[in-house]
XYZ file of C-alpha atoms in Angstrom:
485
model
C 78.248 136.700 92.848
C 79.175 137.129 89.268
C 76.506 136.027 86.424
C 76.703 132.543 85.422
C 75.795 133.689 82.206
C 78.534 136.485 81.939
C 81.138 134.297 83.187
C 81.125 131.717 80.835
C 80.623 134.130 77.663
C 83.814 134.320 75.854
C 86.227 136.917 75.850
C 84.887 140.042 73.357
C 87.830 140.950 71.072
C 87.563 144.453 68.579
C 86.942 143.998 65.407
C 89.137 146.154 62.905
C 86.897 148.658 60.691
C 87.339 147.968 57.143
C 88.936 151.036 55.034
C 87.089 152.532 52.160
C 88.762 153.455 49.241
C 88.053 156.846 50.201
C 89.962 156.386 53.433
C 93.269 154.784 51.966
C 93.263 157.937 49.902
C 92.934 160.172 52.848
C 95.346 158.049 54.916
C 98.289 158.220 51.977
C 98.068 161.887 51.708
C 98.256 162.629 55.009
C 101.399 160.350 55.213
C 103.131 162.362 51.861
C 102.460 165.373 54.039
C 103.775 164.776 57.431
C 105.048 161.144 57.188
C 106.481 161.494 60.965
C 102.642 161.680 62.030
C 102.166 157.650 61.293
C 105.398 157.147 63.459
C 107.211 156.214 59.986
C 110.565 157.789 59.836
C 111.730 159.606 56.811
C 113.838 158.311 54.392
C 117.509 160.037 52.806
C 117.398 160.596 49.590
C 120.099 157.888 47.576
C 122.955 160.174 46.987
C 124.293 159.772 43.596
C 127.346 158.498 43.139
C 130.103 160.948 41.861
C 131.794 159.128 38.649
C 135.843 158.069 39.082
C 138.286 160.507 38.330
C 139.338 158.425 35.075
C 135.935 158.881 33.404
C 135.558 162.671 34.753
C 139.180 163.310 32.950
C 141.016 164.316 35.990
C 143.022 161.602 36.261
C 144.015 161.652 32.269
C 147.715 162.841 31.499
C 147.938 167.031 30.897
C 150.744 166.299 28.954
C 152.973 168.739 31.066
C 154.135 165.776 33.248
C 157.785 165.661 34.192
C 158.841 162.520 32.136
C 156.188 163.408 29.498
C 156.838 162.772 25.647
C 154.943 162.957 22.525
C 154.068 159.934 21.382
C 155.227 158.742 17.709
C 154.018 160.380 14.570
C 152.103 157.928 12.517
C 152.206 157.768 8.699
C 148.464 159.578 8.354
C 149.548 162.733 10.693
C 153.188 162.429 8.957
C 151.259 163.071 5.329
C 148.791 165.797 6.851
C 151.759 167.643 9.128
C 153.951 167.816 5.562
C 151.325 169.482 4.396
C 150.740 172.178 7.358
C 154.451 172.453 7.676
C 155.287 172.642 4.287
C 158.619 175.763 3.587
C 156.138 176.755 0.878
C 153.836 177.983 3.539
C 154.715 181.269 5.267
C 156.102 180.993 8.824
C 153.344 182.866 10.157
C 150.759 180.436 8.941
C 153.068 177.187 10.367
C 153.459 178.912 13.535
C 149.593 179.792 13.987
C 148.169 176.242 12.757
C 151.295 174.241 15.089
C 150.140 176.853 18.170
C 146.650 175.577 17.595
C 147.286 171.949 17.336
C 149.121 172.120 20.363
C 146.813 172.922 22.514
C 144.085 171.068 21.339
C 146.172 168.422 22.142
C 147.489 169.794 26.247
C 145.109 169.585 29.121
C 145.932 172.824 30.079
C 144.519 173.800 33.374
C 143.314 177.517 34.247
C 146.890 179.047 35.203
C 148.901 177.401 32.754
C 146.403 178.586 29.741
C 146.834 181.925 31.819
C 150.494 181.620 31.620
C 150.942 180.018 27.903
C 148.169 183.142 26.312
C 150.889 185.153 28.175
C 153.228 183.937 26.645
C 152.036 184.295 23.514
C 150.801 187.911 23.587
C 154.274 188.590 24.315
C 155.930 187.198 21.096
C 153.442 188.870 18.964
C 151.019 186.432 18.955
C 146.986 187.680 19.498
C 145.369 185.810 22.436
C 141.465 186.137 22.135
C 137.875 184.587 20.691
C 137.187 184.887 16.804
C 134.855 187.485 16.556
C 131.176 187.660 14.771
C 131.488 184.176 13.787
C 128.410 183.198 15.888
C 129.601 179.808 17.195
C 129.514 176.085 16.206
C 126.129 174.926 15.239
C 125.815 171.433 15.231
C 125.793 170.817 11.489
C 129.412 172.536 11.219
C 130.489 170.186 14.149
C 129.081 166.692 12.066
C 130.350 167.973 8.912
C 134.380 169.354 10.162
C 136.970 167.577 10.704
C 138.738 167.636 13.863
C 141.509 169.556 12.176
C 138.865 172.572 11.122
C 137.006 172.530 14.183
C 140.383 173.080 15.970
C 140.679 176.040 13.017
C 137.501 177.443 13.865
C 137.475 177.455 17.796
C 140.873 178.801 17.937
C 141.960 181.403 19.924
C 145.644 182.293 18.777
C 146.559 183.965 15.794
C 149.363 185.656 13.734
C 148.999 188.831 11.755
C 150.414 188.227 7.834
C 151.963 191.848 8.104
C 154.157 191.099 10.878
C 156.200 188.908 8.693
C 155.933 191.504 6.253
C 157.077 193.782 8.325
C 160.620 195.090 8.630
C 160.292 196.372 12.434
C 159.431 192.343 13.447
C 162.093 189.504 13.499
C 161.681 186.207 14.651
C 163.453 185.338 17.761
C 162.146 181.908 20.037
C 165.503 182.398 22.548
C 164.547 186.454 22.630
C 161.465 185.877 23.543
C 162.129 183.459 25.952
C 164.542 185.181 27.875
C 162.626 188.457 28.002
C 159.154 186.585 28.978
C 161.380 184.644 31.974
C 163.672 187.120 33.420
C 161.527 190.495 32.796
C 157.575 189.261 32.750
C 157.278 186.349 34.907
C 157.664 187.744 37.928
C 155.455 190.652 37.381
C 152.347 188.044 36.379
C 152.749 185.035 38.583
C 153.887 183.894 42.117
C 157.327 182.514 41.827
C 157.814 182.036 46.265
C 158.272 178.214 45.512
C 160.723 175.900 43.712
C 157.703 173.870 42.245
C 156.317 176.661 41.435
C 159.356 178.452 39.031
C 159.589 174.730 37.488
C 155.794 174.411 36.858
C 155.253 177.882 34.836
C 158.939 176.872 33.011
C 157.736 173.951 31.690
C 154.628 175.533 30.259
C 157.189 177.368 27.847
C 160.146 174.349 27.369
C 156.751 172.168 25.902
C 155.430 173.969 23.670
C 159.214 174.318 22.329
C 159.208 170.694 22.648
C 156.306 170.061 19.867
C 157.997 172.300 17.564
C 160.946 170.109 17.323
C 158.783 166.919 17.589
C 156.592 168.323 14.624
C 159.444 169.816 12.629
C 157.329 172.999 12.296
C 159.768 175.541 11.513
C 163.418 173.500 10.796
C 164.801 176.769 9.812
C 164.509 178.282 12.952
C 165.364 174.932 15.499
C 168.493 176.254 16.755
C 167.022 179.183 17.918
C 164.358 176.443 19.464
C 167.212 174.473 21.045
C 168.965 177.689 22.494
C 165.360 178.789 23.834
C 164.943 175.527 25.662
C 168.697 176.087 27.333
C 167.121 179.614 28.319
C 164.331 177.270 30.170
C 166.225 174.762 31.830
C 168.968 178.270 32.816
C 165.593 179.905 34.122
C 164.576 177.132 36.029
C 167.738 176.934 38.079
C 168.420 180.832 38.020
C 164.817 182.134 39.207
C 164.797 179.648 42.529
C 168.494 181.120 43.363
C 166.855 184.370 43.014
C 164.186 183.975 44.957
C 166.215 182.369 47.564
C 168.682 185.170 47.199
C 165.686 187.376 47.858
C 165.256 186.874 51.647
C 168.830 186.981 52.830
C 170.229 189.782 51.030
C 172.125 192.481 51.831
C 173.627 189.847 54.514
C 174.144 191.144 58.353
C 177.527 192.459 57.860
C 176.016 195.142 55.616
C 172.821 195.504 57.585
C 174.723 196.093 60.411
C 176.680 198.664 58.818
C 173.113 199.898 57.396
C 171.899 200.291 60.617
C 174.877 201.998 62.489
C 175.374 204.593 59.859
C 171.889 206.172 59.232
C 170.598 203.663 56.081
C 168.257 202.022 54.893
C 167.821 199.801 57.986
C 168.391 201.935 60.624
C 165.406 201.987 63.273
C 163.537 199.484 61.497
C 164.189 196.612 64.242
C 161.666 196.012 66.247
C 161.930 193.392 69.638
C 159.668 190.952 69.887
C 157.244 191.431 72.147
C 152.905 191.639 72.827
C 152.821 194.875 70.951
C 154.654 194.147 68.177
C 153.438 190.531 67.531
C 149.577 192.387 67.635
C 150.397 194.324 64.946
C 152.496 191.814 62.936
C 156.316 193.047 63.393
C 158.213 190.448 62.716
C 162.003 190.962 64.714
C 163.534 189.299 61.679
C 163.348 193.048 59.842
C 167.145 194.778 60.735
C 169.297 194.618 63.615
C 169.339 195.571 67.197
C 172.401 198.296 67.512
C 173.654 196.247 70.142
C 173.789 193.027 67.905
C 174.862 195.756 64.959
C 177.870 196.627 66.314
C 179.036 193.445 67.236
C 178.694 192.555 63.564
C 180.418 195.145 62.200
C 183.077 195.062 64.695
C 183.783 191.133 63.967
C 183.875 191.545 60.308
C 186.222 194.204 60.371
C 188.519 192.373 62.639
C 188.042 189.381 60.028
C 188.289 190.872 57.086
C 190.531 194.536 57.362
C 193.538 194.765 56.847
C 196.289 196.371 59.391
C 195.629 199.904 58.474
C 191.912 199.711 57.610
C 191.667 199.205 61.260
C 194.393 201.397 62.857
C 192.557 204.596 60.415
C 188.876 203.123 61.344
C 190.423 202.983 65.563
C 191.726 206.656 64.271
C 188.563 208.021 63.218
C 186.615 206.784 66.281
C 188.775 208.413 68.488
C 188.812 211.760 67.095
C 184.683 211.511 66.291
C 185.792 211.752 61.903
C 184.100 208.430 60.809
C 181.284 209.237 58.396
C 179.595 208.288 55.143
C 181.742 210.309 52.537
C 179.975 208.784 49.658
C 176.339 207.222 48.823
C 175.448 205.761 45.129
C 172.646 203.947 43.467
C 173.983 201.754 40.563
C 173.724 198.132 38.430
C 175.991 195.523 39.127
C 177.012 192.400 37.849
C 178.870 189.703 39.477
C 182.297 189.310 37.894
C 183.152 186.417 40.922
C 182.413 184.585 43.925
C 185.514 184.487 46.406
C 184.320 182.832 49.871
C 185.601 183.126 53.480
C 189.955 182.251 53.194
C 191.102 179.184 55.709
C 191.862 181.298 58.472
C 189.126 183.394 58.210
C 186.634 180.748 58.693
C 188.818 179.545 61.784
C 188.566 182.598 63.505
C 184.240 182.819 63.145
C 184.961 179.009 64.015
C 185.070 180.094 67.529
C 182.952 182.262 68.256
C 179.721 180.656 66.377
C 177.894 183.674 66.407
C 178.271 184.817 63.304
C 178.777 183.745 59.759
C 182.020 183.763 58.133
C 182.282 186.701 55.264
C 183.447 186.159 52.068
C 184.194 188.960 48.816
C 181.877 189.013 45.908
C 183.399 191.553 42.785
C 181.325 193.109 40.930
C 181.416 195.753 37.760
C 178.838 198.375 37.028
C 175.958 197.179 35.195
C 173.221 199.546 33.061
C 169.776 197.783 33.402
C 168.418 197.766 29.952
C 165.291 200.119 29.773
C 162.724 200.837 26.787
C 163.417 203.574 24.980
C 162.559 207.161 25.983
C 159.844 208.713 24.054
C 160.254 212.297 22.431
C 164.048 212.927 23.150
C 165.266 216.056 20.725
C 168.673 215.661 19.132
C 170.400 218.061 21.925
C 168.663 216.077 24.888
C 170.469 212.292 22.945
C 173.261 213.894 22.928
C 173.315 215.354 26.515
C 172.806 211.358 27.903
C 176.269 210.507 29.770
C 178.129 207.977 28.241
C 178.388 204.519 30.116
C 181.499 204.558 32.292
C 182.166 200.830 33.850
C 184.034 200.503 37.733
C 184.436 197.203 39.642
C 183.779 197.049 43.314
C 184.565 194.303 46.066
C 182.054 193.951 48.711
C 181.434 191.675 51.895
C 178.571 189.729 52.143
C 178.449 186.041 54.185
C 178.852 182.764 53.301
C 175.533 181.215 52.612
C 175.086 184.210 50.380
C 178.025 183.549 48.375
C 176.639 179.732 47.974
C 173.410 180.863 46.059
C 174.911 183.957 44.641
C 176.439 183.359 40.533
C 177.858 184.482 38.182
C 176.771 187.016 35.999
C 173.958 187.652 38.152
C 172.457 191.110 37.660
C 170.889 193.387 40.452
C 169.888 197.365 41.655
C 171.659 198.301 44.752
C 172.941 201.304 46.898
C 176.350 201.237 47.922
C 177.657 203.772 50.382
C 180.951 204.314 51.122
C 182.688 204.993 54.617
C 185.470 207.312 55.553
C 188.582 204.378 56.283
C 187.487 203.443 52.994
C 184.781 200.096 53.302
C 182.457 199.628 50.917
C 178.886 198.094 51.758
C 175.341 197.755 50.255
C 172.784 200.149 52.233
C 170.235 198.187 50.389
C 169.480 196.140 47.440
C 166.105 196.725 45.295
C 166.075 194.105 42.659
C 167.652 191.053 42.092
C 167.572 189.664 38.519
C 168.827 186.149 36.287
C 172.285 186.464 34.319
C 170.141 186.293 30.688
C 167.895 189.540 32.031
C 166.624 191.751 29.043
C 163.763 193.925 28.265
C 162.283 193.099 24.880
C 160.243 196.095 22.930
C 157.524 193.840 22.966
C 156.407 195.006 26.782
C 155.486 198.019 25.054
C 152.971 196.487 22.744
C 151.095 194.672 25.615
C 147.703 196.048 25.817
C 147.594 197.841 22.426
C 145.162 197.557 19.882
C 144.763 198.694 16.228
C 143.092 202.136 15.786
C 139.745 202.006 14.308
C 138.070 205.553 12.598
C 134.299 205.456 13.983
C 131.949 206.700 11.302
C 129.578 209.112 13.102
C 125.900 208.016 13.499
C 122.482 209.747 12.885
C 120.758 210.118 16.625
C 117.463 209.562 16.301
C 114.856 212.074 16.832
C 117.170 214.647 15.395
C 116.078 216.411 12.560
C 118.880 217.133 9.625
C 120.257 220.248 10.511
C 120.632 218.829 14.304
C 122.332 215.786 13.535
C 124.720 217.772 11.197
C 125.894 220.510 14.454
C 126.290 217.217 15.955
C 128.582 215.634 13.644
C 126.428 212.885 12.094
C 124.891 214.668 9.124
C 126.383 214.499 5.517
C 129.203 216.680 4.254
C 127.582 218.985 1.945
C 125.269 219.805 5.066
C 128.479 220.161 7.592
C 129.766 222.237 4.580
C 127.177 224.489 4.114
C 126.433 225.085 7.752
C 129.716 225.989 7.932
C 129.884 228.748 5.419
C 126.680 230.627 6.910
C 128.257 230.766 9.910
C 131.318 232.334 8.364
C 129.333 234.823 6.468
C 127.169 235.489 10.062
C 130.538 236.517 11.697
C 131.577 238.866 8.077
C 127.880 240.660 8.542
């Protein structure tokens, strides 16, 4: 039997300790260090939150939109801009201060600065930091005016002497067609339409705030032909590029590839092989698929005895290449695919119709040639000019214009067809090479003075070239009068 005594004692409960100071302490510590331990889970740290694009700057116009204008000149900037823009004021100076002003007022974005210092560099102007002039310090920034800080942190600038100079002219439509049709391509990737029209407008802007700014009125209509060059470019380079990938055309691939050119045995079938090492089948022409090209367009295009002599010259094993030529053309005219010759490809599918382009010999402008006596000027052929007719297909002929410039090789066969072997470089009708690419890179000569070294005595520093004349000198003579003895 259970205790009377224990059975009617109430239930004993545990009492809670109570915590020192000394053990809250302890506790809280060991919580900081390993806060998992108390079966407390951690907590994320609040991310901060990123600020909108409109009060990062992001989303504030660059001023190179599409439909972008300048807005209004007010009376205060009127007054100050007749001032900066003043005829009293040499060009050079207009030019520099408007180049400044203008982008202090762009959002330019890494590759259009890229582009626009470009751009500059090749019209003369220098692209680069003021030297030695240590920086801003914050007294210069409270006490300039937005106008001289733009002065002072400006990184374009014009040379006096070049205005001086005889052997510099000023030129805003030279420069723009040489920078377009001769630099751009060499500097930037122009594989897209957006692209072409992005770097384009870069240049058509900044001719833009000339004319909105009346910087130099003397020289606005060769600001307005310049932005005709742009909106030309725009339209031009695109064609070209397009132009690009399609050319020579298959007729003259084919032709290519039967007769020992360019293209022949560069197809490759698609297959495992070839797709692991990245052939692509595009490249040339099967010779199967060759000479059903060539065949077509001769039965399209020849005349009657073009293909009785080319039948001929198969048949007694005569046909040949009698003549191969690299030259310059220009296209004189675009003449596409006649009714009945589009009938005829009408019905078979397989290939596309072929048109005539004419062309006339065309001498690529170069840069001059360094060092050439009077006898070698002389012995330089004279330019003799020849027009040619060539085959190429349709959807060339629809991108193809006129006065459209490019480096080819033409051969000819025996019955008398012309066709390109190959074509090397395409370029816009307004192509020119500007003097100017020659200056790129170059910088005014600077004479050195020579330095003591130190821990050279006199007479060391002197064999070495940093002594003083009258030492060089006099070294000099005794070892003059050492050879005489």
């Amino acid at each position: 039997m259970a205790n009377h005594d224990e059975a009617s004692s109430p239930p004993q409960h545990a009492v809670p300790e109570i915590s020192t100071q000394d053990d809250l302490e302890k506790d809280n510590s060991d919580l900081e260090a390993n806060p998992t331990s108390m079966g407390i889970d951690t907590i994320a740290k609040k991310k901060k939150k990123r600020k909108p694009k409109s009060k990062r700057g992001i989303a504030n116009p660059t001023g190179f939109e599409e439909y972008y204008v300048d807005p209004p000149v007010t009376p205060e900037e009127y007054n100050i801009e007749q001032d900066l823009y003043s005829s009293s004021r040499l060009f050079s100076h207009r030019i520099e201060t408007a180049i400044q002003r203008y982008k202090a007022k762009r959002n330019f974005d890494s590759e259009r600065k890229d582009l626009f210092d470009k751009y500059m560099v090749f019209g003369g102007v220098d692209a680069g930091p003021k030297m030695f002039t240590g920086g801003l310090d914050s007294l210069t920034l409270e006490e300039s005016s937005s106008a001289e800080i733009t002065a002072l942190t400006a990184t374009n600038f014009v040379d006096d002497h070049m205005e001086e100079s005889n052997g510099f002219v000023v030129d805003f439509d030279g420069c723009a067609k040489g920078f377009l049709a001769s630099r751009l391509h060499q500097v930037f990737d122009l594989s897209t339409q957006k692209q072409i029209a992005s770097h384009v407008s870069v240049i058509r802007n900044f001719l833009n705030y000339l004319l909105h700014h009346d910087v130099c009125p003397e020289y606005n209509n060769q600001i307005n032909a310049a932005r005709k060059t742009c909106d030309l470019a725009e339209k031009e380079l695109w064609l070209v590029t397009q132009l690009s990938k399609v050319l020579p055309g298959d007729f003259n691939v084919a032709c290519s590839s039967l007769f020992g050119g360019y293209y022949e045995n560069v197809h490759v079938e698609e297959s495992d092989w070839s797709r692991s090492l990245g052939l692509s089948p595009d490249v040339g022409m099967s010779t199967e698929k060759a000479r059903r090209v060539f065949k077509f367009g001769l039965a399209a295009r020849a005349g009657g005895n073009l293909v009785e002599q080319y039948n001929s010259q198969v048949t007694t094993r005569t046909l040949k290449i009698t003549e191969t030529f690299e030259t310059g053309l220009e296209i004189l005219e675009l003449l596409p695919p006649e009714k009945d010759v589009q009938e005829l490809y009408a019905k078979f599918k397989a290939f596309r119709p072929l048109g005539r382009v004419r062309t006339r010999t065309w001498y690529p402008p170069c840069l001059p040639q360094e060092d050439l006596t009077v006898e070698e000027e002389a012995s330089i052929p004279s330019k003799e000019y020849k027009e040619y007719t060539l085959w190429v297909e349709d959807n060339i002929l629809d991108k193809a214009f006129k006065g459209m410039k490019f480096e080819t090789t033409i051969r000819k066969l025996s019955f008398g067809v012309l066709y390109f072997d190959s074509i090397t470089s395409l370029y816009c009708s307004f192509f020119d090479i500007l003097p100017n690419e020659l200056m790129l890179g170059w910088r005014e000569h600077v004479y050195l003075e020579p330095r003591e070294k130190e821990g050279l005595n006199q007479t060391q520093n002197a064999l070495l070239g940093g002594g003083d004349d009258d030492e060089e000198g006099r070294l000099a003579d005794d070892a003059e009068g050492g050879d005489d003895e």
